[in-house]
Short mmCIF file of C-alpha atoms and ligand atoms in Angstrom, two decimals:
data_model
loop_
_atom_site.label_atom_id
_atom_site.label_comp_id
_atom_site.label_asym_id
_atom_site.label_seq_id
_atom_site.Cartn_x
_atom_site.Cartn_y
_atom_site.Cartn_z
CA MET A 1279 -49.97 -20.81 -39.13
CA ALA A 1280 -52.34 -18.11 -40.46
CA GLU A 1281 -50.61 -15.07 -41.95
CA ALA A 1282 -50.79 -11.91 -39.78
CA PRO A 1283 -53.27 -9.38 -41.21
CA SER A 1284 -51.82 -6.35 -43.00
CA THR A 1285 -52.20 -2.90 -41.45
CA ALA A 1286 -54.88 -2.05 -44.00
CA GLN A 1287 -56.81 -5.17 -43.00
CA ARG A 1288 -56.44 -4.39 -39.29
CA TYR A 1289 -57.86 -0.89 -39.75
CA ALA A 1290 -60.69 -2.13 -41.97
CA ARG A 1291 -61.59 -4.79 -39.39
CA PHE A 1292 -61.42 -2.32 -36.55
CA ALA A 1293 -63.81 -0.04 -38.45
CA ARG A 1294 -66.24 -2.84 -39.17
CA TYR A 1295 -66.21 -4.93 -35.99
CA GLU A 1296 -65.16 -2.57 -33.20
CA ALA A 1297 -65.95 1.04 -34.10
CA ARG A 1298 -69.19 0.50 -36.04
CA GLY A 1299 -72.14 1.31 -33.81
CA ALA A 1300 -69.80 2.66 -31.13
CA SER A 1301 -67.91 5.61 -32.64
CA GLU A 1302 -68.86 7.01 -36.02
CA VAL A 1303 -65.71 9.12 -36.18
CA TYR A 1304 -63.38 6.15 -35.55
CA GLU A 1305 -65.32 3.99 -37.98
CA GLN A 1306 -64.87 6.58 -40.72
CA TRP A 1307 -61.22 7.33 -39.93
CA CYS A 1308 -60.26 3.66 -39.87
CA GLU A 1309 -62.14 2.89 -43.09
CA GLU A 1310 -60.30 5.75 -44.79
CA ILE A 1311 -56.92 4.83 -43.31
CA SER A 1312 -57.31 1.28 -44.64
CA ARG A 1313 -57.29 2.78 -48.19
CA ASP A 1314 -54.77 5.59 -47.60
CA ALA A 1315 -51.33 4.50 -48.84
CA LYS A 1316 -49.48 7.50 -47.38
CA VAL A 1317 -50.91 7.09 -43.86
CA LEU A 1318 -50.47 3.30 -43.98
CA GLU A 1319 -46.80 3.82 -44.85
CA LEU A 1320 -46.33 5.98 -41.73
CA ILE A 1321 -48.07 3.42 -39.52
CA ASP A 1322 -46.06 0.57 -41.07
CA GLY A 1323 -42.89 2.43 -40.08
CA LEU A 1324 -43.81 1.78 -36.41
CA PRO A 1325 -42.85 -1.41 -34.55
CA ARG A 1326 -45.57 -4.01 -35.21
CA VAL A 1327 -46.98 -3.93 -31.64
CA LYS A 1328 -47.45 -0.17 -31.95
CA ARG A 1329 -49.60 -0.17 -35.07
CA GLN A 1330 -52.99 -0.77 -33.40
CA PRO A 1331 -55.79 1.67 -34.29
CA ASN A 1332 -56.57 2.35 -30.62
CA LEU A 1333 -53.03 3.47 -29.89
CA VAL A 1334 -52.38 5.45 -33.06
CA LEU A 1335 -55.68 7.33 -32.90
CA ALA A 1336 -55.42 8.03 -29.17
CA ALA A 1337 -51.90 9.41 -29.65
CA ALA A 1338 -53.14 11.73 -32.40
CA ARG A 1339 -56.04 12.89 -30.24
CA SER A 1340 -53.78 13.45 -27.24
CA ARG A 1341 -51.76 15.80 -29.48
CA GLY A 1342 -54.89 17.75 -30.43
CA ALA A 1343 -56.47 15.98 -33.44
CA GLU A 1344 -60.11 17.04 -33.42
CA ALA A 1345 -62.95 14.52 -33.74
CA GLY A 1346 -64.14 15.68 -37.18
CA THR A 1347 -63.73 14.85 -40.84
CA TYR A 1348 -61.10 12.43 -42.12
CA SER A 1349 -59.47 15.12 -44.27
CA GLY A 1350 -58.94 17.33 -41.20
CA PHE A 1351 -57.59 14.38 -39.20
CA ARG A 1352 -55.29 13.34 -42.06
CA ALA A 1353 -53.83 16.82 -42.46
CA PHE A 1354 -53.13 16.98 -38.70
CA LEU A 1355 -51.56 13.51 -38.69
CA LEU A 1356 -49.20 14.25 -41.57
CA GLN A 1357 -48.16 17.61 -40.16
CA ASP A 1358 -47.63 16.41 -36.55
CA TRP A 1359 -46.40 12.87 -37.22
CA ASP A 1360 -43.09 13.23 -35.30
CA GLY A 1361 -44.91 14.31 -32.14
CA ILE A 1362 -47.62 11.67 -32.56
CA ARG A 1363 -45.01 8.99 -33.19
CA ASP A 1364 -43.22 9.98 -29.99
CA VAL A 1365 -46.44 9.48 -27.97
CA ILE A 1366 -47.07 6.12 -29.69
CA LEU A 1367 -43.58 4.92 -28.76
CA ARG A 1368 -43.80 6.18 -25.16
CA ARG A 1369 -47.35 5.07 -24.36
CA SER A 1370 -49.39 1.91 -24.85
CA THR A 1371 -53.06 0.98 -25.01
CA GLN A 1372 -54.11 1.09 -21.39
CA THR A 1373 -57.80 1.87 -21.75
CA ASN A 1374 -59.31 1.40 -18.29
CA GLU A 1375 -63.04 0.76 -18.50
CA PRO A 1376 -64.83 0.45 -15.13
CA ARG A 1377 -68.04 -0.50 -16.91
CA ARG A 1378 -66.51 -3.94 -17.43
CA CYS A 1379 -67.33 -4.51 -13.73
CA ALA A 1380 -70.94 -4.97 -14.87
CA VAL A 1381 -70.12 -8.16 -16.75
CA LEU A 1382 -68.00 -9.48 -13.87
CA LEU A 1383 -70.44 -8.73 -11.02
CA PRO A 1384 -72.78 -11.76 -11.38
CA SER A 1385 -69.79 -14.14 -11.37
CA LEU A 1386 -68.11 -12.34 -8.46
CA ALA A 1387 -71.31 -12.45 -6.40
CA ARG A 1388 -71.79 -16.13 -7.20
CA ILE A 1389 -68.22 -16.98 -6.14
CA ALA A 1390 -68.65 -15.09 -2.83
CA ARG A 1391 -71.95 -16.86 -2.18
CA ASP A 1392 -70.73 -20.36 -3.12
CA GLU A 1393 -67.50 -20.02 -1.14
CA GLY A 1394 -69.22 -18.32 1.82
CA ARG A 1395 -66.27 -15.94 2.11
CA PRO A 1396 -65.40 -12.34 1.31
CA LEU A 1397 -63.39 -11.78 -1.86
CA ALA A 1398 -59.75 -10.86 -2.50
CA LEU A 1399 -59.52 -9.40 -6.00
CA ILE A 1400 -56.33 -9.63 -8.03
CA GLU A 1401 -56.40 -7.96 -11.42
CA VAL A 1402 -53.67 -8.68 -13.95
CA GLY A 1403 -53.22 -5.89 -16.50
CA ALA A 1404 -54.96 -3.45 -14.15
CA SER A 1405 -53.95 -0.15 -15.85
CA ALA A 1406 -55.07 2.45 -13.24
CA GLY A 1407 -57.01 -0.21 -11.30
CA LEU A 1408 -60.48 1.19 -12.01
CA CYS A 1409 -61.99 -2.31 -12.37
CA LEU A 1410 -60.84 -3.25 -8.88
CA TYR A 1411 -63.83 -1.52 -7.26
CA PRO A 1412 -66.90 -3.46 -8.43
CA ASP A 1413 -68.46 -2.86 -5.00
CA ARG A 1414 -68.28 0.94 -5.41
CA TYR A 1415 -70.54 1.20 -8.45
CA ALA A 1416 -74.29 0.66 -8.79
CA TYR A 1417 -75.73 -1.51 -11.57
CA ARG A 1418 -78.83 -1.67 -13.69
CA TYR A 1419 -79.30 -4.72 -15.89
CA ASP A 1420 -81.89 -4.03 -18.62
CA ASP A 1421 -84.85 -2.33 -16.93
CA GLY A 1422 -84.39 -4.06 -13.57
CA ALA A 1423 -84.02 -2.47 -10.16
CA VAL A 1424 -80.73 -0.71 -9.41
CA ILE A 1425 -78.28 -2.83 -7.43
CA ASN A 1426 -76.56 -0.37 -5.14
CA GLY A 1427 -72.86 -0.42 -4.40
CA GLN A 1428 -71.06 1.14 -1.48
CA GLY A 1429 -69.50 4.09 -3.33
CA ARG A 1430 -70.12 7.72 -2.50
CA ASP A 1431 -71.41 8.53 -5.97
CA ASN A 1432 -72.96 5.16 -6.71
CA TRP A 1433 -72.57 5.77 -10.44
CA VAL A 1434 -74.97 3.41 -12.25
CA LEU A 1435 -73.40 1.06 -14.79
CA ALA A 1436 -76.07 0.02 -17.31
CA CYS A 1437 -75.79 -3.36 -19.01
CA ARG A 1438 -78.06 -5.22 -21.46
CA THR A 1439 -78.48 -8.92 -20.91
CA THR A 1440 -79.78 -12.04 -22.58
CA GLY A 1441 -79.87 -15.63 -21.31
CA ASN A 1442 -80.94 -14.84 -17.75
CA PRO A 1443 -77.63 -14.27 -15.93
CA PRO A 1444 -77.62 -14.94 -12.17
CA LEU A 1445 -78.03 -11.32 -11.07
CA PRO A 1446 -77.25 -10.62 -7.42
CA SER A 1447 -79.36 -8.39 -5.18
CA SER A 1448 -76.29 -6.75 -3.63
CA VAL A 1449 -72.58 -6.35 -4.30
CA PRO A 1450 -70.17 -8.86 -2.71
CA ASN A 1451 -67.93 -8.03 0.23
CA ILE A 1452 -64.40 -7.30 -1.00
CA ILE A 1453 -61.67 -7.16 1.62
CA HIS A 1454 -58.54 -7.04 -0.53
CA ARG A 1455 -57.63 -5.61 -3.94
CA SER A 1456 -54.30 -5.80 -5.69
CA GLY A 1457 -52.98 -6.00 -9.20
CA VAL A 1458 -50.08 -5.99 -11.61
CA ASP A 1459 -49.38 -3.97 -14.73
CA LEU A 1460 -46.33 -3.43 -16.94
CA ASN A 1461 -46.97 0.27 -16.39
CA PRO A 1462 -49.46 1.04 -13.61
CA LEU A 1463 -51.19 4.35 -14.21
CA ASP A 1464 -51.81 6.72 -11.33
CA PRO A 1465 -55.47 7.80 -11.13
CA ALA A 1466 -54.33 10.98 -9.34
CA ASP A 1467 -51.81 12.00 -12.02
CA PRO A 1468 -53.15 14.53 -14.56
CA ALA A 1469 -50.89 13.27 -17.39
CA ASP A 1470 -52.02 9.65 -16.87
CA LEU A 1471 -55.64 10.76 -16.69
CA ALA A 1472 -55.26 12.76 -19.90
CA TRP A 1473 -53.90 9.64 -21.61
CA LEU A 1474 -56.82 7.51 -20.32
CA ASP A 1475 -59.17 10.20 -21.60
CA ALA A 1476 -57.54 10.20 -25.07
CA LEU A 1477 -58.03 6.42 -25.22
CA ILE A 1478 -61.82 6.86 -25.01
CA TRP A 1479 -63.31 6.97 -28.48
CA PRO A 1480 -64.97 10.12 -29.81
CA GLY A 1481 -68.69 10.28 -29.10
CA MET A 1482 -68.46 8.19 -25.93
CA ASP A 1483 -69.07 11.02 -23.50
CA GLU A 1484 -70.69 8.82 -20.87
CA ARG A 1485 -67.48 6.77 -20.65
CA ARG A 1486 -65.50 9.98 -20.30
CA ARG A 1487 -67.63 11.13 -17.37
CA LEU A 1488 -67.39 7.71 -15.73
CA LEU A 1489 -63.60 7.84 -16.03
CA GLY A 1490 -63.56 11.09 -14.02
CA VAL A 1491 -65.75 9.68 -11.25
CA ALA A 1492 -63.95 6.33 -11.08
CA ALA A 1493 -60.47 7.87 -11.10
CA GLU A 1494 -61.38 10.25 -8.28
CA ALA A 1495 -62.68 7.38 -6.16
CA ALA A 1496 -59.61 5.22 -6.91
CA ALA A 1497 -57.24 8.09 -6.14
CA HIS A 1498 -58.92 8.39 -2.73
CA SER A 1499 -57.95 4.83 -1.69
CA PRO A 1500 -55.62 3.38 -4.34
CA ALA A 1501 -55.27 -0.40 -4.66
CA ARG A 1502 -51.76 -1.84 -4.56
CA ILE A 1503 -50.73 -2.39 -8.18
CA VAL A 1504 -47.22 -3.71 -8.66
CA ARG A 1505 -45.17 -2.86 -11.72
CA GLY A 1506 -44.16 -5.94 -13.68
CA ASP A 1507 -45.12 -8.77 -15.94
CA LEU A 1508 -48.22 -10.69 -14.93
CA ASN A 1509 -46.48 -14.05 -15.25
CA ALA A 1510 -43.68 -12.96 -12.93
CA GLU A 1511 -45.98 -11.48 -10.29
CA ILE A 1512 -49.13 -13.59 -10.13
CA ALA A 1513 -47.95 -16.26 -7.68
CA GLY A 1514 -46.72 -13.64 -5.19
CA LEU A 1515 -49.97 -11.70 -5.40
CA ILE A 1516 -52.03 -14.81 -4.67
CA GLU A 1517 -49.71 -15.67 -1.79
CA ALA A 1518 -50.17 -12.19 -0.30
CA ALA A 1519 -53.99 -12.31 -0.32
CA PRO A 1520 -55.66 -12.76 3.09
CA ALA A 1521 -56.24 -16.41 4.01
CA GLU A 1522 -59.89 -15.90 5.00
CA ALA A 1523 -60.85 -14.62 1.51
CA ALA A 1524 -61.74 -16.42 -1.70
CA VAL A 1525 -59.20 -15.16 -4.25
CA VAL A 1526 -60.48 -14.07 -7.66
CA VAL A 1527 -57.79 -13.52 -10.30
CA PHE A 1528 -59.31 -11.64 -13.22
CA HIS A 1529 -58.38 -9.84 -16.39
CA THR A 1530 -60.29 -8.02 -19.09
CA ALA A 1531 -58.86 -6.93 -22.44
CA VAL A 1532 -55.27 -7.82 -21.47
CA LEU A 1533 -54.12 -11.16 -22.87
CA ALA A 1534 -54.28 -10.05 -26.51
CA TYR A 1535 -51.26 -7.86 -25.73
CA LEU A 1536 -49.11 -10.87 -24.77
CA PRO A 1537 -47.31 -13.26 -27.13
CA GLU A 1538 -49.16 -16.57 -27.37
CA GLY A 1539 -46.47 -18.44 -25.43
CA ASP A 1540 -46.88 -16.07 -22.46
CA ARG A 1541 -50.66 -16.52 -22.53
CA GLU A 1542 -50.14 -20.29 -22.29
CA ILE A 1543 -47.75 -19.90 -19.35
CA PHE A 1544 -50.32 -17.72 -17.59
CA ARG A 1545 -53.14 -20.19 -18.23
CA ASP A 1546 -51.08 -23.11 -16.90
CA THR A 1547 -49.99 -21.14 -13.83
CA ILE A 1548 -53.57 -20.24 -12.97
CA PHE A 1549 -54.82 -23.78 -13.55
CA SER A 1550 -52.19 -25.01 -11.10
CA CYS A 1551 -53.57 -22.61 -8.45
CA LEU A 1552 -57.18 -23.76 -8.77
CA GLY A 1553 -58.45 -26.51 -6.47
CA VAL A 1554 -55.66 -26.24 -3.87
CA PRO A 1555 -57.32 -27.54 -0.65
CA GLY A 1556 -58.11 -24.78 1.86
CA ARG A 1557 -57.22 -22.00 -0.57
CA PRO A 1558 -60.12 -21.11 -2.85
CA VAL A 1559 -58.84 -19.43 -6.01
CA HIS A 1560 -61.08 -18.58 -8.96
CA TRP A 1561 -60.16 -17.27 -12.40
CA LEU A 1562 -62.30 -14.93 -14.49
CA SER A 1563 -61.01 -14.28 -18.00
CA ASN A 1564 -62.87 -11.67 -20.09
CA GLU A 1565 -61.08 -11.53 -23.44
CA GLY A 1566 -61.67 -11.52 -27.17
CA LEU A 1567 -62.80 -14.78 -28.77
CA GLY A 1568 -59.85 -17.16 -29.15
CA VAL A 1569 -57.38 -14.91 -27.30
CA MET A 1570 -56.79 -17.40 -24.50
CA PRO A 1571 -55.35 -20.54 -26.10
CA GLY A 1572 -56.78 -23.89 -25.08
CA LEU A 1573 -60.06 -22.65 -23.62
CA SER A 1574 -63.25 -23.85 -25.26
CA ALA A 1575 -65.28 -21.37 -27.30
CA PRO A 1576 -68.95 -20.76 -26.51
CA PRO A 1577 -71.38 -22.77 -28.61
CA GLY A 1578 -72.96 -21.18 -31.70
CA SER A 1579 -71.85 -18.15 -33.66
CA ALA A 1580 -72.05 -14.50 -32.62
CA ASP A 1581 -70.64 -11.07 -33.42
CA PRO A 1582 -66.86 -11.67 -33.58
CA GLY A 1583 -66.32 -8.34 -31.78
CA LEU A 1584 -67.78 -9.74 -28.54
CA PHE A 1585 -65.57 -10.94 -25.71
CA VAL A 1586 -65.94 -14.29 -23.94
CA LEU A 1587 -66.12 -14.56 -20.14
CA HIS A 1588 -64.62 -17.81 -18.84
CA HIS A 1589 -64.88 -18.91 -15.21
CA ASN A 1590 -62.11 -21.36 -14.31
CA GLY A 1591 -61.69 -22.10 -18.01
CA THR A 1592 -65.39 -22.73 -18.81
CA PRO A 1593 -67.23 -20.21 -21.01
CA VAL A 1594 -70.13 -18.63 -19.12
CA ALA A 1595 -71.03 -15.56 -21.22
CA ARG A 1596 -70.34 -13.41 -24.26
CA THR A 1597 -69.77 -9.82 -23.23
CA GLY A 1598 -69.74 -6.39 -24.86
CA PRO A 1599 -66.06 -5.30 -25.04
CA HIS A 1600 -66.74 -2.18 -22.99
CA GLY A 1601 -69.06 -3.97 -20.53
CA GLN A 1602 -72.22 -2.82 -22.26
CA SER A 1603 -73.81 -6.28 -22.66
CA LEU A 1604 -73.82 -9.70 -21.01
CA ASP A 1605 -75.16 -12.68 -22.97
CA TRP A 1606 -75.26 -15.52 -20.48
CA LEU A 1607 -74.76 -18.98 -22.01
C1 SAM B 3123 -56.42 -2.48 -22.59
S1 SAM B 3123 -55.75 -2.31 -20.99
C2 SAM B 3123 -57.07 -3.01 -20.01
C3 SAM B 3123 -57.09 -2.47 -18.59
C4 SAM B 3123 -58.15 -3.06 -17.68
N1 SAM B 3123 -57.97 -4.48 -17.54
C5 SAM B 3123 -59.55 -2.76 -18.15
O1 SAM B 3123 -60.24 -3.69 -18.61
O2 SAM B 3123 -60.01 -1.63 -18.06
C6 SAM B 3123 -54.49 -3.59 -20.97
C7 SAM B 3123 -53.52 -3.45 -19.80
O3 SAM B 3123 -52.72 -4.63 -19.73
C8 SAM B 3123 -51.40 -4.27 -19.39
N2 SAM B 3123 -50.48 -5.36 -19.80
C9 SAM B 3123 -50.22 -5.77 -21.07
N3 SAM B 3123 -49.33 -6.77 -21.04
C10 SAM B 3123 -49.04 -7.02 -19.74
C11 SAM B 3123 -48.18 -7.95 -19.06
N4 SAM B 3123 -47.43 -8.84 -19.74
N5 SAM B 3123 -48.13 -7.91 -17.72
C12 SAM B 3123 -48.87 -7.01 -17.03
N6 SAM B 3123 -49.69 -6.11 -17.61
C13 SAM B 3123 -49.77 -6.11 -18.94
C14 SAM B 3123 -51.20 -2.96 -20.14
O4 SAM B 3123 -50.12 -2.22 -19.60
C15 SAM B 3123 -52.56 -2.28 -19.96
O5 SAM B 3123 -52.59 -1.46 -18.82
#
């Protein structure tokens, strides 16, 4: 088995493959952290699952670390470490990115059309559930016409594409939404919203504004998100979906947080639900390359920071991790 990367390597990789081109501040901070023995020692004092850049940096920012130079950030971190550590231990990475709906929409619309039924969405690892409303946003793929949703604000999610994805002309009809999370966040709770805000990287102001709009809409008619482990809850959630709907179980940026054995259990459970006569169930997995064991990788090589979208276990696209791009295969 390959050796787990050191904390320095994790921060260097995060700088290079995730933050570069997305957040200059995080790129610089993570580069510097990867060479800073004192800060690495503090991070290495945390439980292994709590050492991720996203979590550590969001905790520091939630405590007031300003998006500026590394020296300013470092001084704040060293001085406030006990408070920051407390947030790291209490919270987890629950970034909820509604823009990911843009990479799911073509597949959702295709499932609704092929099945000739409305959809019942079930999201595992739903956080505050902001991806459970793909019909409430509007979409613009490249320079194409806007595809309108049914939301009040109709916030437009922009997405670059290659490979000619099957773009729909309208959003599908969704009659049921539910989900599961270890710790469902409440889109109406100011403390939860502040944490979601801290998880957005510096410089990504558009994402911050979208969070406000999406959370307000979700708070207005919250989906039912049960508290628990996805493997314990998934069968019951499928069972509870309305019989007239095609069920779509989906997840984005979730499975990497599970031990590999639990990912395998989830995969096998979902496979056993597909193809049951009279009960259409589909599975959309939008995760980092290689995160879901046993699923084939897309052909060719690409930026290792991209996610892979699988439909019922078959790769259909590479996607930008925040929903910013869709490269159809
Ligand atoms: C990075 S967030 C992604 C949220 C959302 N899917 C999105 O794309 O915006 C990962 C979420 O998965 C949840 N999660 C992690 N492990 C889980 C498990 N075993 N069962 C249920 N939820 C889990 C976390 O609590 C967190 O809310």
